[in-house]
PDB file of C-alpha atoms in Angstrom:
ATOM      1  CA  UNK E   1     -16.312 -17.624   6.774  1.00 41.00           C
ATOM      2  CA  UNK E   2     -12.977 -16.015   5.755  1.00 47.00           C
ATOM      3  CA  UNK E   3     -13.185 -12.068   4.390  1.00 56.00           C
ATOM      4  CA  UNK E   4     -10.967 -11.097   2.219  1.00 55.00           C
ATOM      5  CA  UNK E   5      -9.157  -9.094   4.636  1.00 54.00           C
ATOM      6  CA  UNK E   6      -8.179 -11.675   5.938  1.00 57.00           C
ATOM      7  CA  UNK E   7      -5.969 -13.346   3.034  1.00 57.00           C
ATOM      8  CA  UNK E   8      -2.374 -14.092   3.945  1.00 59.00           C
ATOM      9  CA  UNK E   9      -1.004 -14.519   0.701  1.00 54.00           C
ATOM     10  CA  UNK E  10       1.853 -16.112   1.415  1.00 51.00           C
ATOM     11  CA  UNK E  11       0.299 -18.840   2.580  1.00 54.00           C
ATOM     12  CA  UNK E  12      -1.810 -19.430  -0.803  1.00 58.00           C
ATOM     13  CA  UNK E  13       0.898 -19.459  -3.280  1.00 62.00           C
ATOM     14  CA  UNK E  14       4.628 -19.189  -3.100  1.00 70.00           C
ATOM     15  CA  UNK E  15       6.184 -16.637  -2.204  1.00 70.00           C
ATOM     16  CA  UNK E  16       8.080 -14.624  -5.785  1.00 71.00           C
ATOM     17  CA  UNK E  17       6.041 -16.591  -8.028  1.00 76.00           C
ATOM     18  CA  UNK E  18       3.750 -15.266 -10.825  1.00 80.00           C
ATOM     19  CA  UNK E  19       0.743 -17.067  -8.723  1.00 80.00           C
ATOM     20  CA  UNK E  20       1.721 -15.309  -5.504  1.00 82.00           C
ATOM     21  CA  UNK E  21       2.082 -12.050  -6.821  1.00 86.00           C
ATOM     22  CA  UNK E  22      -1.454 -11.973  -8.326  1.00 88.00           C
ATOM     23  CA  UNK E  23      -2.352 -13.070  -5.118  1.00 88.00           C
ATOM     24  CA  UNK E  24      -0.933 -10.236  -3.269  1.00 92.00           C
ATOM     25  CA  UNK E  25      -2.453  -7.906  -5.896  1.00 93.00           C
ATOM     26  CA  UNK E  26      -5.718  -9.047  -4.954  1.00 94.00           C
ATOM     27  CA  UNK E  27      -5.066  -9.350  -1.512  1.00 93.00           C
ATOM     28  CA  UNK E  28      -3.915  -5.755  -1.494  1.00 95.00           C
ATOM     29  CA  UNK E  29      -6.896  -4.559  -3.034  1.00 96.00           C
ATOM     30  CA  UNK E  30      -8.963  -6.238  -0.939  1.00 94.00           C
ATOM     31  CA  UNK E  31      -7.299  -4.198   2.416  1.00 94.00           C
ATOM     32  CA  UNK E  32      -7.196  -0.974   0.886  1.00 95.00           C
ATOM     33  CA  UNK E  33     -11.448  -1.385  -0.277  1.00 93.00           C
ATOM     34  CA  UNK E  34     -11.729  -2.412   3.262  1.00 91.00           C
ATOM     35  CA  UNK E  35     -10.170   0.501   4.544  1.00 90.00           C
ATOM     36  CA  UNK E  36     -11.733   2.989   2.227  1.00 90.00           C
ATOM     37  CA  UNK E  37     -15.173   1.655   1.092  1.00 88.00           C
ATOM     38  CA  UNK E  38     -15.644   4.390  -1.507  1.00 92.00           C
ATOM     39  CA  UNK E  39     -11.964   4.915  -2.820  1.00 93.00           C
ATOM     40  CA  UNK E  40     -13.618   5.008  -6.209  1.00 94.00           C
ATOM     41  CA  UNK E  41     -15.597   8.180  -5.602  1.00 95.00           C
ATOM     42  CA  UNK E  42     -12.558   9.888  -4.057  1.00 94.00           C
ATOM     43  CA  UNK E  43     -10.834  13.274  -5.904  1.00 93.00           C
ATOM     44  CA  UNK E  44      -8.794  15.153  -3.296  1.00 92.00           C
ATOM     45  CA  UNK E  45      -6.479  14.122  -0.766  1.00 93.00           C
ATOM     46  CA  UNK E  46      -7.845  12.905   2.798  1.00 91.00           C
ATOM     47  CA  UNK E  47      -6.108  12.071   5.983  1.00 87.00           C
ATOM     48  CA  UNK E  48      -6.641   9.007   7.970  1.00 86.00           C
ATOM     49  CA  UNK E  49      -6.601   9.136  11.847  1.00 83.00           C
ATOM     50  CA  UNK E  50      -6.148   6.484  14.211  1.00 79.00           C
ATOM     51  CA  UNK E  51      -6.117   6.657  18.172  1.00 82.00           C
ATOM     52  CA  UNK E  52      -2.976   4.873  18.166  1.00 78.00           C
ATOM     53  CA  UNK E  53      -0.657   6.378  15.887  1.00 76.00           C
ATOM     54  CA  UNK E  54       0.250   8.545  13.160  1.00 81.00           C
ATOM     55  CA  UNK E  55      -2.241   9.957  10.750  1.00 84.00           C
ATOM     56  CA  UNK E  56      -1.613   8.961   7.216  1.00 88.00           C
ATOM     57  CA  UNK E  57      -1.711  10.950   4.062  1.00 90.00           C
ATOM     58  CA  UNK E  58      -3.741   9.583   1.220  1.00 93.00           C
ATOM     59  CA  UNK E  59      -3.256  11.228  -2.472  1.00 94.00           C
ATOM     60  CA  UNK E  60      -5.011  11.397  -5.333  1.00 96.00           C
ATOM     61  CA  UNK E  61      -2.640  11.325  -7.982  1.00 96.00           C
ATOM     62  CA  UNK E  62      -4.721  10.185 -10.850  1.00 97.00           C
ATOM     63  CA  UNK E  63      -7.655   8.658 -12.024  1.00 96.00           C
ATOM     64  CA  UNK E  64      -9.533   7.111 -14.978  1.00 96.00           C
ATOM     65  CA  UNK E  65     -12.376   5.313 -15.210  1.00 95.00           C
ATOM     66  CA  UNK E  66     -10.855   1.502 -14.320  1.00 96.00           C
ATOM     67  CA  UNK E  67      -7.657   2.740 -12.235  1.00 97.00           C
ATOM     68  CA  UNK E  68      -6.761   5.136  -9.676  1.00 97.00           C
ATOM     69  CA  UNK E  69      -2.988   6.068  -8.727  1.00 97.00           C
ATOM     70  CA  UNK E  70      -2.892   6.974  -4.826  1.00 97.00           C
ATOM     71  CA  UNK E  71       0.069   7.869  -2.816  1.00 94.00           C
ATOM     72  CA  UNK E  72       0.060   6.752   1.042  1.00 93.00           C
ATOM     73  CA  UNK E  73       2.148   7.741   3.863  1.00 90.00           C
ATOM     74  CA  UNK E  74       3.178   8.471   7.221  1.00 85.00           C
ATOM     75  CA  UNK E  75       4.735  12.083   7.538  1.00 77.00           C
ATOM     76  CA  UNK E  76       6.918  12.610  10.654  1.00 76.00           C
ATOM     77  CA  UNK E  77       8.337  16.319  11.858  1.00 73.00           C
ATOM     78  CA  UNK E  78      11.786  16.603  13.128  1.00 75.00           C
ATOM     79  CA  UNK E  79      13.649  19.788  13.681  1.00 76.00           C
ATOM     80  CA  UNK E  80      11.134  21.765  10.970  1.00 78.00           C
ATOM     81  CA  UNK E  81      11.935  19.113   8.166  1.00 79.00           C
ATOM     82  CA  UNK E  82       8.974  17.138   7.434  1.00 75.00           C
ATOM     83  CA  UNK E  83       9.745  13.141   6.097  1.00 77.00           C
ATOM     84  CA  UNK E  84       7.771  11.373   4.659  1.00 78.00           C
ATOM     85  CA  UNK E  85       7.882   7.116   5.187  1.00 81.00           C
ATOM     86  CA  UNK E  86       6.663   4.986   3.804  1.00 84.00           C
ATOM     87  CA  UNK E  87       5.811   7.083   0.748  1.00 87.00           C
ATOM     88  CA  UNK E  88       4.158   4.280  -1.615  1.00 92.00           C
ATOM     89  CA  UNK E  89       2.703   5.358  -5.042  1.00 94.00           C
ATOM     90  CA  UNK E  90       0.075   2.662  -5.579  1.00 97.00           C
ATOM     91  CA  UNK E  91      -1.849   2.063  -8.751  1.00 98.00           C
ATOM     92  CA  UNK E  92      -5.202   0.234  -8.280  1.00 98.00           C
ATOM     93  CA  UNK E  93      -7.038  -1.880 -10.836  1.00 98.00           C
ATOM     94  CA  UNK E  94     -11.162  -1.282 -10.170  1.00 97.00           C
ATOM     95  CA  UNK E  95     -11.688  -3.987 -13.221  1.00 95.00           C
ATOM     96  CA  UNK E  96      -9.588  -6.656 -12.158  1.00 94.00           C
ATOM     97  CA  UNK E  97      -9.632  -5.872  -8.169  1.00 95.00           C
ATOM     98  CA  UNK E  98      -5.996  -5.562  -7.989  1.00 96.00           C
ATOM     99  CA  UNK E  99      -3.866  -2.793  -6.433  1.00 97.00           C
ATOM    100  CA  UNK E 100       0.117  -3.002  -6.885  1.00 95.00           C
ATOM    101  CA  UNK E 101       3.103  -0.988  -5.741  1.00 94.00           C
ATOM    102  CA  UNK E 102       4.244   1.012  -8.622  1.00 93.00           C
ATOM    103  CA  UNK E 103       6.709   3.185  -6.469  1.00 90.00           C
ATOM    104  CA  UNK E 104       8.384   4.031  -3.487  1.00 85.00           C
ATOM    105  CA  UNK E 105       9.388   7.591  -3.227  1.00 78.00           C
ATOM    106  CA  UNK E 106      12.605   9.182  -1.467  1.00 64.00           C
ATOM    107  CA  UNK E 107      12.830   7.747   2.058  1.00 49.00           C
ATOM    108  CA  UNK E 108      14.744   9.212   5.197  1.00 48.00           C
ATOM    109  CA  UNK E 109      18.699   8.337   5.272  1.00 50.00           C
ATOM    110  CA  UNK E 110      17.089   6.134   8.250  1.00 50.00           C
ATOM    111  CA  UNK E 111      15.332   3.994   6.353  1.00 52.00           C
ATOM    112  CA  UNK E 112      16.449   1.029   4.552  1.00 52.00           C
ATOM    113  CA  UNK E 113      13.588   0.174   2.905  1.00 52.00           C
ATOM    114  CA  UNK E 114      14.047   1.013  -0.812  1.00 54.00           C
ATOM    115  CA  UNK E 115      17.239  -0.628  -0.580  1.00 58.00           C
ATOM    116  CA  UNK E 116      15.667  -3.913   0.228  1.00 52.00           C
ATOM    117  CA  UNK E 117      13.239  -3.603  -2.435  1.00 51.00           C
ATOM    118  CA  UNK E 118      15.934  -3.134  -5.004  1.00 54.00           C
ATOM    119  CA  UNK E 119      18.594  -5.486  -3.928  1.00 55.00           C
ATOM    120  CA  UNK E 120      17.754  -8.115  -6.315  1.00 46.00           C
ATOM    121  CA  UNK E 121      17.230  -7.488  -9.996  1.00 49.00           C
ATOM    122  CA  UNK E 122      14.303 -10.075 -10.670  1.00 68.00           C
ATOM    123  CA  UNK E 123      11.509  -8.557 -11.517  1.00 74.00           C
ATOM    124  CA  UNK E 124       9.032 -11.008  -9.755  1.00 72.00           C
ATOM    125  CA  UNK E 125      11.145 -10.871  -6.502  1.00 77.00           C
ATOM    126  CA  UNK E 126      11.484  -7.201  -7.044  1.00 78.00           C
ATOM    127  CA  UNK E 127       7.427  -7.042  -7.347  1.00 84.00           C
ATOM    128  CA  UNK E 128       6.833  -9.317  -4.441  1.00 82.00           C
ATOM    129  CA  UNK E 129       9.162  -7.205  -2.110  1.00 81.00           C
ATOM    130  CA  UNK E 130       7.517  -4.094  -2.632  1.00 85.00           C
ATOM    131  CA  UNK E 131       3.483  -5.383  -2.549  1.00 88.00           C
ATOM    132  CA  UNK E 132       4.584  -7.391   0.656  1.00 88.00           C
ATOM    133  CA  UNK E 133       5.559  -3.929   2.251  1.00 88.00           C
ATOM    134  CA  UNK E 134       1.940  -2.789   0.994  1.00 91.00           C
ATOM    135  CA  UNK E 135       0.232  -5.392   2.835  1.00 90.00           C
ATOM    136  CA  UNK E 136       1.904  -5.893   5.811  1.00 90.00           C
ATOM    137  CA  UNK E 137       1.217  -2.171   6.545  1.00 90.00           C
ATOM    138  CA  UNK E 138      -2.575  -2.559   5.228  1.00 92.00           C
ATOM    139  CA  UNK E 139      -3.092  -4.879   7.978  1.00 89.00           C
ATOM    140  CA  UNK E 140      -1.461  -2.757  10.489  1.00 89.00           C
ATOM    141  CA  UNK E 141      -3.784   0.174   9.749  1.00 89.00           C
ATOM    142  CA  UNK E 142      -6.735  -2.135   9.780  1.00 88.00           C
ATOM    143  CA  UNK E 143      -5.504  -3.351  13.139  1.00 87.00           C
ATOM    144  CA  UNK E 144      -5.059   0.032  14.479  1.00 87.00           C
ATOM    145  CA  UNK E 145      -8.466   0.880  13.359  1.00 85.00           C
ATOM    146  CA  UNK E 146      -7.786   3.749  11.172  1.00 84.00           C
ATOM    147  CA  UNK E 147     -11.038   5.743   9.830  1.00 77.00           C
ATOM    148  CA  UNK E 148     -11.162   8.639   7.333  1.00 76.00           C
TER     149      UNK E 148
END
């Protein structure tokens, strides 16, 4: 039996195609209802520990009855300036069971990041690269056996 956690989308459809990007939106959705069972019922920011790294902050920016917007990140202190990386503003789809990347806030002049994600203009390409960042680092937090 496969769970949907354990989807690697780029092995179902190609990689920057329509197919593979729906794919990944399901595929994220999947990882984040696995880590938060009851995201739904959520109104107020939460952090998530782990006994191997970094708690996360989870957001609650908005919600409506068949989406959520959440904002996840890491948030690192150095020299009393608090950064905050990855910084993803996420929009999840409860109807459809889709979650996408709709942002990625200011990042640290170490990170390259956004400047990946933006380097090429298509849309699909620039929708894959983001959603790909989502779910790589979904499955890290899953491996790392983050709770709430």
């Amino acid at each position: 039996m496969i769970f949907d956690h354990e989807i690697v989308p780029q092995s179902i459809a190609e990689p920057n195609s329509f197919v593979g990007l729906m794919t990944l939106y399901e595929s994220n959705y999947a990882k984040l209802n696995h880590l938060f069972p009851n995201i739904k019922q959520y109104d107020d920011d939460r952090s998530i520990k782990s006994p191997f790294g970094n708690d996360i902050q989870l957001g609650v920016n908005k919600k409506t009855k068949y989406t959520m917007i959440i904002s996840m990140t890491y948030s690192f202190e150095e020299s009393e300036i608090i950064e905050y990386e990855p910084n993803l503003t996420i929009k999840i789809y409860f109807d459809s069971r889709s979650a996408e990347v709709i942002g990625i806030g200011k990042l640290s002049k170490k990170n390259k990041l956004r400047d990946i994600t933006y380097q090429n203009k298509d849309i699909i390409n620039q929708l894959w690269r983001r959603n790909i960042i989502l779910n790589k680092w979904l499955d890290y937090i899953i491996d790392c056996d983050y709770s709430v």
